[in-house]
PDB file of C-alpha atoms and ligand atoms in Angstrom:
ATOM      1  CA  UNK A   1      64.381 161.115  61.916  1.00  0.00           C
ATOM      2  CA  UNK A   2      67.394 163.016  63.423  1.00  0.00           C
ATOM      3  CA  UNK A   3      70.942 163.474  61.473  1.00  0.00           C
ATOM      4  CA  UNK A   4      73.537 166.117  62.969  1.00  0.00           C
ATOM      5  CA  UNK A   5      73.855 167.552  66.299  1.00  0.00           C
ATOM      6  CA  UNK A   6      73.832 170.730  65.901  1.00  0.00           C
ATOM      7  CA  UNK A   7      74.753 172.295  69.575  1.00  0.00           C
ATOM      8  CA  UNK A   8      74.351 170.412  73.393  1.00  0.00           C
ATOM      9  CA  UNK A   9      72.708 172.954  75.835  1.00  0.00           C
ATOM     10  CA  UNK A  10      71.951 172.258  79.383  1.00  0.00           C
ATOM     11  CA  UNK A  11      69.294 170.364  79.304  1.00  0.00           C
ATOM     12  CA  UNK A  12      68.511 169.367  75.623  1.00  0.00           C
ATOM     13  CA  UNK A  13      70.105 168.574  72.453  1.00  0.00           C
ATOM     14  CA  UNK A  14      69.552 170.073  68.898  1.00  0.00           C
ATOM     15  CA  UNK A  15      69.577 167.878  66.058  1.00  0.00           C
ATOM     16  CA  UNK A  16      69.065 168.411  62.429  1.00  0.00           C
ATOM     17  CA  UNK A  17      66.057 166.388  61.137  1.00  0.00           C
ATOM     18  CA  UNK A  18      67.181 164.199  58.312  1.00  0.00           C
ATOM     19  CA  UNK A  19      65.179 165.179  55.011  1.00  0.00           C
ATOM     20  CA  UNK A  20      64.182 168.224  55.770  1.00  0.00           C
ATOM     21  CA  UNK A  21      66.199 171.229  56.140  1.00  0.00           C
ATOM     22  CA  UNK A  22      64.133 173.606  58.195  1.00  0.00           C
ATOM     23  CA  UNK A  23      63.158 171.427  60.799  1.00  0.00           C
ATOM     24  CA  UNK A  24      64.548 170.352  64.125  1.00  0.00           C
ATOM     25  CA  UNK A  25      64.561 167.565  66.469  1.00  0.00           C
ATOM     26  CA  UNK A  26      64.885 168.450  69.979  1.00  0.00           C
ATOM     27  CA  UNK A  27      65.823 165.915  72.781  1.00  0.00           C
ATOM     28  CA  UNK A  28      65.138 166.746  76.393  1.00  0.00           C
ATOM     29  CA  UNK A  29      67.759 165.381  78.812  1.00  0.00           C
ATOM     30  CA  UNK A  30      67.597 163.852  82.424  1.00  0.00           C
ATOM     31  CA  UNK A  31      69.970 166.586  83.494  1.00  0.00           C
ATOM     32  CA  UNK A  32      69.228 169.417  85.543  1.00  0.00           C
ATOM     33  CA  UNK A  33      71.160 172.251  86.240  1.00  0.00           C
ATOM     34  CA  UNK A  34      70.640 175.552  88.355  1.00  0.00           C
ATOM     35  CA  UNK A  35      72.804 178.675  89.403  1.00  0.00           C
ATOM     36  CA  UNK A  36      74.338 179.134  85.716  1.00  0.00           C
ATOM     37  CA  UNK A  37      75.482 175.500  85.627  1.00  0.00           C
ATOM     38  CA  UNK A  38      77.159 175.360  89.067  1.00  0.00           C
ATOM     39  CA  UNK A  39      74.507 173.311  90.143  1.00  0.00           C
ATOM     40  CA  UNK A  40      73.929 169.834  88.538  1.00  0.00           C
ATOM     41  CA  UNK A  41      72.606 166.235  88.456  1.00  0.00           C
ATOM     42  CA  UNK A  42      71.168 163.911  86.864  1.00  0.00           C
ATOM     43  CA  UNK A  43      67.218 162.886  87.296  1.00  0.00           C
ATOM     44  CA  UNK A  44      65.857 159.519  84.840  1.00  0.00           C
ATOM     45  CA  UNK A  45      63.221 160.157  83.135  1.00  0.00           C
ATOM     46  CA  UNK A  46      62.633 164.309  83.293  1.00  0.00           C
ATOM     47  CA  UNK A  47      64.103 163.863  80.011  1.00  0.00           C
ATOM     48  CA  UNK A  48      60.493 162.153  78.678  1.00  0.00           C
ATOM     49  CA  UNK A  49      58.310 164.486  81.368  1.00  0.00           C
ATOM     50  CA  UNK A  50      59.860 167.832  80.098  1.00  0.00           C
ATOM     51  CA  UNK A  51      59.309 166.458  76.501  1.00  0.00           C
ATOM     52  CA  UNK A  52      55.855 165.797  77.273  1.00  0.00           C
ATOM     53  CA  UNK A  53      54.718 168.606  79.079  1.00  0.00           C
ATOM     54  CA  UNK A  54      56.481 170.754  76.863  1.00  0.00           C
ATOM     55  CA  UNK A  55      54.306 169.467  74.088  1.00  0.00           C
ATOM     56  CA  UNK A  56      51.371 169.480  75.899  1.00  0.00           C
ATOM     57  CA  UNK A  57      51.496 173.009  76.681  1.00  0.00           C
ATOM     58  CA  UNK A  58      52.576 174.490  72.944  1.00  0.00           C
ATOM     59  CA  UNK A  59      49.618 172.015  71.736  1.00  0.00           C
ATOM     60  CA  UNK A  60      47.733 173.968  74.065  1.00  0.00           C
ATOM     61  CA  UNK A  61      48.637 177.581  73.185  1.00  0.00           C
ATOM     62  CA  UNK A  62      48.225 176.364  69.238  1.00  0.00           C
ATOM     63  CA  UNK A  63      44.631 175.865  70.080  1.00  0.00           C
ATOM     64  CA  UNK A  64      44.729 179.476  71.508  1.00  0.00           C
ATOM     65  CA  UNK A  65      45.925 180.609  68.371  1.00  0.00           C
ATOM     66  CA  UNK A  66      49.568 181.066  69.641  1.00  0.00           C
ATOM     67  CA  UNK A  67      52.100 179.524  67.362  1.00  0.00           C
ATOM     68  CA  UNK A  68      55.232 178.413  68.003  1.00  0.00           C
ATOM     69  CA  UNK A  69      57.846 176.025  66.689  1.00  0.00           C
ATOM     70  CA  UNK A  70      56.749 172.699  67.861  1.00  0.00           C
ATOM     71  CA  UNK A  71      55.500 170.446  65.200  1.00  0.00           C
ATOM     72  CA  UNK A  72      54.642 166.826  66.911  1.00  0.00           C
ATOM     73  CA  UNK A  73      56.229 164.692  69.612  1.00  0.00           C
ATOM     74  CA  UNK A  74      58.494 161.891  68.096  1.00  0.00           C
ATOM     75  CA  UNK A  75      58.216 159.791  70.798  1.00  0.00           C
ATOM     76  CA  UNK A  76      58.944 159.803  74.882  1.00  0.00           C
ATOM     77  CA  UNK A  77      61.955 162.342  74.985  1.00  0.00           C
ATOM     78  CA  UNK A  78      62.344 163.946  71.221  1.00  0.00           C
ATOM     79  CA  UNK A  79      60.309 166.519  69.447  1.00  0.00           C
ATOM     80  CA  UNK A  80      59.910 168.014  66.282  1.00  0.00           C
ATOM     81  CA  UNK A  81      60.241 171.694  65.968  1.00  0.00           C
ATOM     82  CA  UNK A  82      60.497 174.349  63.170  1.00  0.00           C
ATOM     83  CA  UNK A  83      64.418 175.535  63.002  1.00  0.00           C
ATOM     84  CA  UNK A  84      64.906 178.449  64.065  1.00  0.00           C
ATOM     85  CA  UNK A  85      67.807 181.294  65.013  1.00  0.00           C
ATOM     86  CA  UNK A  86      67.178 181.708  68.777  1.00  0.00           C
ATOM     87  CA  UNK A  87      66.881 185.572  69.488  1.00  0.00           C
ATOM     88  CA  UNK A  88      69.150 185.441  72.353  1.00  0.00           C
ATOM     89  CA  UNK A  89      67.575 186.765  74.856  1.00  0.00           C
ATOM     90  CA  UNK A  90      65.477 185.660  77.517  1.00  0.00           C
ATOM     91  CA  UNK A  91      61.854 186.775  77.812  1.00  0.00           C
ATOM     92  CA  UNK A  92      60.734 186.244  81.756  1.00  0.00           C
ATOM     93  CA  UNK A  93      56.860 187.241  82.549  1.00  0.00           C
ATOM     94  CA  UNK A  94      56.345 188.142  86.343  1.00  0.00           C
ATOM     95  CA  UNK A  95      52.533 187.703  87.940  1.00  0.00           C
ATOM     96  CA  UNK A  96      54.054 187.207  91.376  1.00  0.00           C
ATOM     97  CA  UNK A  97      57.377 188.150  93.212  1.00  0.00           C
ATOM     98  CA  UNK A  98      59.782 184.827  93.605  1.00  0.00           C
ATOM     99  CA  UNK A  99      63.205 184.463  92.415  1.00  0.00           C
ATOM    100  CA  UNK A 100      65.606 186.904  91.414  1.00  0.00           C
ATOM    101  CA  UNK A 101      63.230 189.976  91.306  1.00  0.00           C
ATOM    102  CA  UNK A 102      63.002 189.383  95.473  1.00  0.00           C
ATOM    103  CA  UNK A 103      66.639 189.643  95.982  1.00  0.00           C
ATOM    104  CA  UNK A 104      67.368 192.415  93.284  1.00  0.00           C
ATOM    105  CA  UNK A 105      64.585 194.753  94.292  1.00  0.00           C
ATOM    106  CA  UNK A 106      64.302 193.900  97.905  1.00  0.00           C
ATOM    107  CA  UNK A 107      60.797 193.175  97.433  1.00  0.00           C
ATOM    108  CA  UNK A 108      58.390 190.889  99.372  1.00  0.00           C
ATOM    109  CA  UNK A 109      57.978 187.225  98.453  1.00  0.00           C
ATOM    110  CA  UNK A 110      54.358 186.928  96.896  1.00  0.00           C
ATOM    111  CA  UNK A 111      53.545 190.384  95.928  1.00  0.00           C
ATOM    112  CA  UNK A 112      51.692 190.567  93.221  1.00  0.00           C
ATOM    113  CA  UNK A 113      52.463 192.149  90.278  1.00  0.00           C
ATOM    114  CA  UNK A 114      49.196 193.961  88.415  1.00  0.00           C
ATOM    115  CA  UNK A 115      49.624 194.046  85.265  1.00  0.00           C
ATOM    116  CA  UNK A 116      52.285 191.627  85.267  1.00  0.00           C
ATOM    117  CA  UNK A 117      55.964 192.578  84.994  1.00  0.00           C
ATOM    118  CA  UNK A 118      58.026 191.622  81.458  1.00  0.00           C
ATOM    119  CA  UNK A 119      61.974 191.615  81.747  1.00  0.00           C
ATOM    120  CA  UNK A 120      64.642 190.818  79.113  1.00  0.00           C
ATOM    121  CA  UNK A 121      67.752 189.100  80.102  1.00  0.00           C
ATOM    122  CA  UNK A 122      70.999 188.615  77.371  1.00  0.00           C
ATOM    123  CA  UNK A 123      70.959 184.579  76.959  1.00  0.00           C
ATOM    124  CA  UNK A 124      74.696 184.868  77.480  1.00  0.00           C
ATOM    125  CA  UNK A 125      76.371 182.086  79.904  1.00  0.00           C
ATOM    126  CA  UNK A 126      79.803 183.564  80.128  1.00  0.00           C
ATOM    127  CA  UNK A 127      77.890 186.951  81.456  1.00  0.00           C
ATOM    128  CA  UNK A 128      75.535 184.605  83.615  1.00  0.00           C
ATOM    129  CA  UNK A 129      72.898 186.063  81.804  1.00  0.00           C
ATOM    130  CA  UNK A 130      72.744 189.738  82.694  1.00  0.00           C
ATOM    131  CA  UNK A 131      69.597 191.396  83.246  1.00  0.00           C
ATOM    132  CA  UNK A 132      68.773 194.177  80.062  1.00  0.00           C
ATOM    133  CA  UNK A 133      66.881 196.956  78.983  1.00  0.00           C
ATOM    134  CA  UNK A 134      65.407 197.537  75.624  1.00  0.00           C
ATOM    135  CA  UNK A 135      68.063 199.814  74.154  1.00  0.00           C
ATOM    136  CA  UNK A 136      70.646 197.069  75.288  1.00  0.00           C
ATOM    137  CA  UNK A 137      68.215 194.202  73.525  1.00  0.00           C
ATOM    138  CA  UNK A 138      67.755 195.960  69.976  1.00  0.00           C
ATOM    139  CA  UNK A 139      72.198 196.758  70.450  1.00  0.00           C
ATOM    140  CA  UNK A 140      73.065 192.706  70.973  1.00  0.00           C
ATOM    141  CA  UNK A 141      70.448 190.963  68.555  1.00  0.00           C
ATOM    142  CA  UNK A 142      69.167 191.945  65.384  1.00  0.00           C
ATOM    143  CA  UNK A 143      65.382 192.485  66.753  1.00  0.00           C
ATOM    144  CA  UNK A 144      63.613 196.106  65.259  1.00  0.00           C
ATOM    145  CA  UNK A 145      61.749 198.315  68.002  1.00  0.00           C
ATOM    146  CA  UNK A 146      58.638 196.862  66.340  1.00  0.00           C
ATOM    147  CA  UNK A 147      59.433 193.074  66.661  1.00  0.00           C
ATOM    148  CA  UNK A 148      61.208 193.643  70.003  1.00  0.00           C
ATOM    149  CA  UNK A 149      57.437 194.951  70.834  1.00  0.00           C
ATOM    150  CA  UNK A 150      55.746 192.532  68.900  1.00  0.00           C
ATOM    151  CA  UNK A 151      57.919 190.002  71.384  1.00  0.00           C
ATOM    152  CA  UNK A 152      56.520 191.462  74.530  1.00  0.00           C
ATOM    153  CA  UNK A 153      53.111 191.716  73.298  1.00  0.00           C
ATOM    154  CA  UNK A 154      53.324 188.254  72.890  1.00  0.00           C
ATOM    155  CA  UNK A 155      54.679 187.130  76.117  1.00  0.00           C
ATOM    156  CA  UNK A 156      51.741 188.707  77.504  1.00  0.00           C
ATOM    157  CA  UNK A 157      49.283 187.148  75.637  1.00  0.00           C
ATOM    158  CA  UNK A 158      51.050 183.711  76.237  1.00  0.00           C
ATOM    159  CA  UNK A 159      50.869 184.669  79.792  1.00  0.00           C
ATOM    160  CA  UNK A 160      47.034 185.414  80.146  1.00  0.00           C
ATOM    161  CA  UNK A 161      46.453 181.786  78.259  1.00  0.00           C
ATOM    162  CA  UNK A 162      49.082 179.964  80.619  1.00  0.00           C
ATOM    163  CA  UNK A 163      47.376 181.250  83.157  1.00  0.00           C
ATOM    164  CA  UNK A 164      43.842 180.308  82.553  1.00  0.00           C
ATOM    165  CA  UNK A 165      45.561 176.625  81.863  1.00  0.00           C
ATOM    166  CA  UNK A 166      47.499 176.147  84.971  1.00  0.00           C
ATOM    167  CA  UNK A 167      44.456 177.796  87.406  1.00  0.00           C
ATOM    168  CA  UNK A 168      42.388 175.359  85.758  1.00  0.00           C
ATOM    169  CA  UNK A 169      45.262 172.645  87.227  1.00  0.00           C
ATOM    170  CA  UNK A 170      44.732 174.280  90.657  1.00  0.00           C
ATOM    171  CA  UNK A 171      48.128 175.857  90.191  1.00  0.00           C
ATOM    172  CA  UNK A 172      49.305 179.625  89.916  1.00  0.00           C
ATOM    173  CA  UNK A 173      51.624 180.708  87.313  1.00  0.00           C
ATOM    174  CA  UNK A 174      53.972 182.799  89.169  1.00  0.00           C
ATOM    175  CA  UNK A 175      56.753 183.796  86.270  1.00  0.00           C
ATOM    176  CA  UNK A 176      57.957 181.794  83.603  1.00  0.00           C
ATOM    177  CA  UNK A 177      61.055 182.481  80.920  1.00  0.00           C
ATOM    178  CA  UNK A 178      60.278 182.508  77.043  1.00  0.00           C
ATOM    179  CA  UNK A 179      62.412 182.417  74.044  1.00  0.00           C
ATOM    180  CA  UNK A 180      61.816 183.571  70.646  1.00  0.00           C
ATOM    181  CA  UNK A 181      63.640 182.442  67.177  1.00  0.00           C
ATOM    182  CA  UNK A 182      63.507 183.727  63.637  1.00  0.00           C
ATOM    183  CA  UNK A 183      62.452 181.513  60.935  1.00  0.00           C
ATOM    184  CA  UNK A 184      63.952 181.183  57.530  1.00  0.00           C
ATOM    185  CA  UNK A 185      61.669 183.589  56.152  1.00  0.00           C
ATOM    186  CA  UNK A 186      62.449 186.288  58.584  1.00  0.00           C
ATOM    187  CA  UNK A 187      59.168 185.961  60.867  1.00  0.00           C
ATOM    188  CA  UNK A 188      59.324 185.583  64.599  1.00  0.00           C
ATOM    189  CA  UNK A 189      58.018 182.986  66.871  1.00  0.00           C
ATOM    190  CA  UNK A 190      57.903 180.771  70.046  1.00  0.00           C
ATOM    191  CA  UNK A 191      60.643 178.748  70.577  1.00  0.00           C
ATOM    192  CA  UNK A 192      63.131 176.546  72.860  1.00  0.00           C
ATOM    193  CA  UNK A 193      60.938 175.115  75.618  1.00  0.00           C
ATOM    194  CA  UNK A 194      57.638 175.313  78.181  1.00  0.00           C
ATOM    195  CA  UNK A 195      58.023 173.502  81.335  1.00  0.00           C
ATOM    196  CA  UNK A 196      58.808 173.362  85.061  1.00  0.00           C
ATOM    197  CA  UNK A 197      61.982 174.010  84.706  1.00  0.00           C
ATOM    198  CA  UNK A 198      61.550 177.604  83.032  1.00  0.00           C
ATOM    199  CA  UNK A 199      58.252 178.356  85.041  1.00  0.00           C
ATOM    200  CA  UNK A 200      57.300 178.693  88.048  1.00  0.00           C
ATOM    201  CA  UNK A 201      54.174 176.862  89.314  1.00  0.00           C
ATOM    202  CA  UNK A 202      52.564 177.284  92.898  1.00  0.00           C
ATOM    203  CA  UNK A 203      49.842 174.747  93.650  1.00  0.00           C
ATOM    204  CA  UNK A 204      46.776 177.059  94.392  1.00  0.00           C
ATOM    205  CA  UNK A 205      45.528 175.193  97.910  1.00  0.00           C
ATOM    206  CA  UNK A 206      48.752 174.435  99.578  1.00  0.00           C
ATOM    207  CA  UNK A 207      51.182 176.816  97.715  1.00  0.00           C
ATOM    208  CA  UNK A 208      53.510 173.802  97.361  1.00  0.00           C
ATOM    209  CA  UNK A 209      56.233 174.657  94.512  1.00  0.00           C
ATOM    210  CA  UNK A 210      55.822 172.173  91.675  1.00  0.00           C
ATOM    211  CA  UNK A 211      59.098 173.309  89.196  1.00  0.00           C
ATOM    212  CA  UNK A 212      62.949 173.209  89.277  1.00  0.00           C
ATOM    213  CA  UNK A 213      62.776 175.371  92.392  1.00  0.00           C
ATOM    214  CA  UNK A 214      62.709 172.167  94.037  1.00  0.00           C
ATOM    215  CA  UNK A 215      65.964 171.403  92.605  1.00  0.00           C
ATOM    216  CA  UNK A 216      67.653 174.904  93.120  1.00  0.00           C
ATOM    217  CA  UNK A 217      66.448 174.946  96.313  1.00  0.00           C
ATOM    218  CA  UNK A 218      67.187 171.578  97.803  1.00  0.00           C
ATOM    219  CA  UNK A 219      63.544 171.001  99.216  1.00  0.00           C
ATOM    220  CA  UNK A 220      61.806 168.053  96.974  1.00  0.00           C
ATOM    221  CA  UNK A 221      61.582 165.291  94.458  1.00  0.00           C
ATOM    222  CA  UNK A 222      62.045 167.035  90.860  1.00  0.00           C
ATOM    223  CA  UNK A 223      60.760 163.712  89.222  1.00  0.00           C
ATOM    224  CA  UNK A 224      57.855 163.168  91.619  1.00  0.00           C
ATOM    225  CA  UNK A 225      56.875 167.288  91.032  1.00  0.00           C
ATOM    226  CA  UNK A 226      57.398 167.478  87.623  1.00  0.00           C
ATOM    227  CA  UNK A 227      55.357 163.979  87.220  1.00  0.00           C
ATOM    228  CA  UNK A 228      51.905 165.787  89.217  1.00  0.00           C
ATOM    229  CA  UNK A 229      52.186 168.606  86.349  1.00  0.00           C
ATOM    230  CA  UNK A 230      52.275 166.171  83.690  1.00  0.00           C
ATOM    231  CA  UNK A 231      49.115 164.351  85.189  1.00  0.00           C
ATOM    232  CA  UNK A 232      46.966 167.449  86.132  1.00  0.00           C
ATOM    233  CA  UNK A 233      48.125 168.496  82.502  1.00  0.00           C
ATOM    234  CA  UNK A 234      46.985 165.296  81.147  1.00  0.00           C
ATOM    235  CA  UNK A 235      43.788 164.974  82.952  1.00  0.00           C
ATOM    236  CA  UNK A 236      42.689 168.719  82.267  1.00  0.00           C
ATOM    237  CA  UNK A 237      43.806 168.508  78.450  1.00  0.00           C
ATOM    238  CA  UNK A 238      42.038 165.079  78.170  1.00  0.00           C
ATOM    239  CA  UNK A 239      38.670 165.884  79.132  1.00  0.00           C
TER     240      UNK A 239
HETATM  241  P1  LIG B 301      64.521 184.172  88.186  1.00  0.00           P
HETATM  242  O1  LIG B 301      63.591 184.601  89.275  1.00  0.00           O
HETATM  243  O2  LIG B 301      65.620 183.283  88.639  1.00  0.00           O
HETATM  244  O3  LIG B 301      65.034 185.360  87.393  1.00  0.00           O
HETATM  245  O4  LIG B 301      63.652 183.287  87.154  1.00  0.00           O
HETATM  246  C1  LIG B 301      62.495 183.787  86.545  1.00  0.00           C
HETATM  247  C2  LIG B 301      61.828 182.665  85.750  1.00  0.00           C
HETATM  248  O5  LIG B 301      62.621 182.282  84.645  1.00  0.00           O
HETATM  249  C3  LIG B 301      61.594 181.395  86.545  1.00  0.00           C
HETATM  250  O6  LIG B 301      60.309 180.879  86.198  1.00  0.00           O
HETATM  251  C4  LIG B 301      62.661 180.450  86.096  1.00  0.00           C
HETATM  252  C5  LIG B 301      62.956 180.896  84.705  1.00  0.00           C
HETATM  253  N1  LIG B 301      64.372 180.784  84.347  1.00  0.00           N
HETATM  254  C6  LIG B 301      64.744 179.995  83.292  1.00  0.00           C
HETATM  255  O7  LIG B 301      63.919 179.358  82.641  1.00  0.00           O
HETATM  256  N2  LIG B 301      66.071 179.930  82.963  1.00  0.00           N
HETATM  257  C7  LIG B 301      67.018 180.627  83.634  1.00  0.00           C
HETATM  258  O8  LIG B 301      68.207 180.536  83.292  1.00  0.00           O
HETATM  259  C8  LIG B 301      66.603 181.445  84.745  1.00  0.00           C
HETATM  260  C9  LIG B 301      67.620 182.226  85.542  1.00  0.00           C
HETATM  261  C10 LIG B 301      65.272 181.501  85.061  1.00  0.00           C
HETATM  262  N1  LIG B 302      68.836 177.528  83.574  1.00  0.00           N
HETATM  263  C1  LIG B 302      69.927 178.008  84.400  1.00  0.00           C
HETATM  264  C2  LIG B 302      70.943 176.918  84.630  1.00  0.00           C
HETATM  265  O1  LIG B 302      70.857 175.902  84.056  1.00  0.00           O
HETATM  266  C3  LIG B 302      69.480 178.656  85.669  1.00  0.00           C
HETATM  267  C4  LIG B 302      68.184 178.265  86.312  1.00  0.00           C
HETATM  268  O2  LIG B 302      67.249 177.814  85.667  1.00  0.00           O
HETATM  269  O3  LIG B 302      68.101 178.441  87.547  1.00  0.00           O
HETATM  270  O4  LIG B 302      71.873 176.994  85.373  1.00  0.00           O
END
């Protein structure tokens, strides 16, 4: 199914699907990494639960009419995806204050953001991935005003269905990071990869974090966190 390796990122790998040039296979890895790299280690099997909750959530959006670049799972850690160029920035949607925004704005953990909160960040490791404005995003990639709207639009909308799936999961959607990548013939869609460890995910009761904040933070089992979001997935999507 897979022939080249095209690039090794942090946590997956890129391959060229044999026989047919526009199409990619993506392999999740059992690494994690935090803090621009500086943190690391390796966790068995989030390889196969990032592949399958990844899949299980752009299945989901394609039922909502949101398209995006995966194709079909392979099998437990690889996935087939439409290639791509990977717009490099990085899309992050903000329904609550966590993270980053805390610490750069001085703002209250948990505040809510109404409407939500969009924010573009230059995928660019040596820069540690610098926060941007839209003047800065249309000078570094080759996005028009229109499809650097058309982007945002769209992180919204993915946003409002996330939502509705994850409350139905008993668990809030607090911000999450999207990419998008240009197909052959020019259009724009979804790409790289939904999952805990590019959203974050508060259960509803206990506010427990179930995502890579775990990780970054020191304070759980990634494996055992990231394995309750594939079975609330599994359960919901199932019935
Ligand atoms: P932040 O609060 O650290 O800026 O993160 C915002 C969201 O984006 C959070 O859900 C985690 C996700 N994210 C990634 O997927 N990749 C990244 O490199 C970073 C910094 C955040
Ligand atoms: N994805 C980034 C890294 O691998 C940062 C993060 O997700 O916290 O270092």
């Amino acid at each position: 199914m897979k022939a080249a390796l095209l690039y090794e990122g942090k946590a997956k790998k890129v391959y060229q699907a044999s026989g047919n040039e526009a199409q990619l296979v993506l392999s999740y890895k059992n690494d994690a990494t935090a803090f621009n790299g500086k943190k690391k280690d390796v966790f068995p099997g989030k390889g196969r639960l990032n592949n399958e909750i990844a899949a299980t959530i752009f299945s989901y959006l394609a039922e909502q009419e949101i398209e995006s670049h995966f194709i079909k799972k392979l099998n437990e850690t690889e996935q087939l995806v439409h290639k791509t160029e990977i717009v490099p920035l990085e899309v992050v949607v903000r329904n609550i204050a966590a993270g980053s925004i805390v610490k750069r704005l001085g703002l209250r953990e948990k505040e809510v953001f109404s409407p939500p909160l969009v924010e573009l960040y230059y995928k660019n490791d040596d820069l540690n991935d610098p926060l941007i404005n839209d003047e800065h995003a249309k000078f570094l990639t080759d996005l028009t005003s229109v499809e650097l709207h058309e982007i945002k639009v769209k992180a919204f909308e993915i946003n409002t269905s996330l939502r509705l799936l994850f409350q139905s999961i008993n668990l809030t959607l607090v911000d999450f990071k999207l990419e998008f990548g240009r197909l052959a013939n020019g259009r724009i869609i979804l790409s790289d990869e939904i999952s805990p460890d590019t959203c974050r995910l508060w259960d509803k009761d206990t506010e427990a974090k179930l995502d890579k904040d775990v990780f970054r933070q020191g304070t759980g089992d990634l494996i055992q966190v990231y394995e309750q979001v594939l079975e609330r997935l599994t359960n919901y999507v199932s019935v």
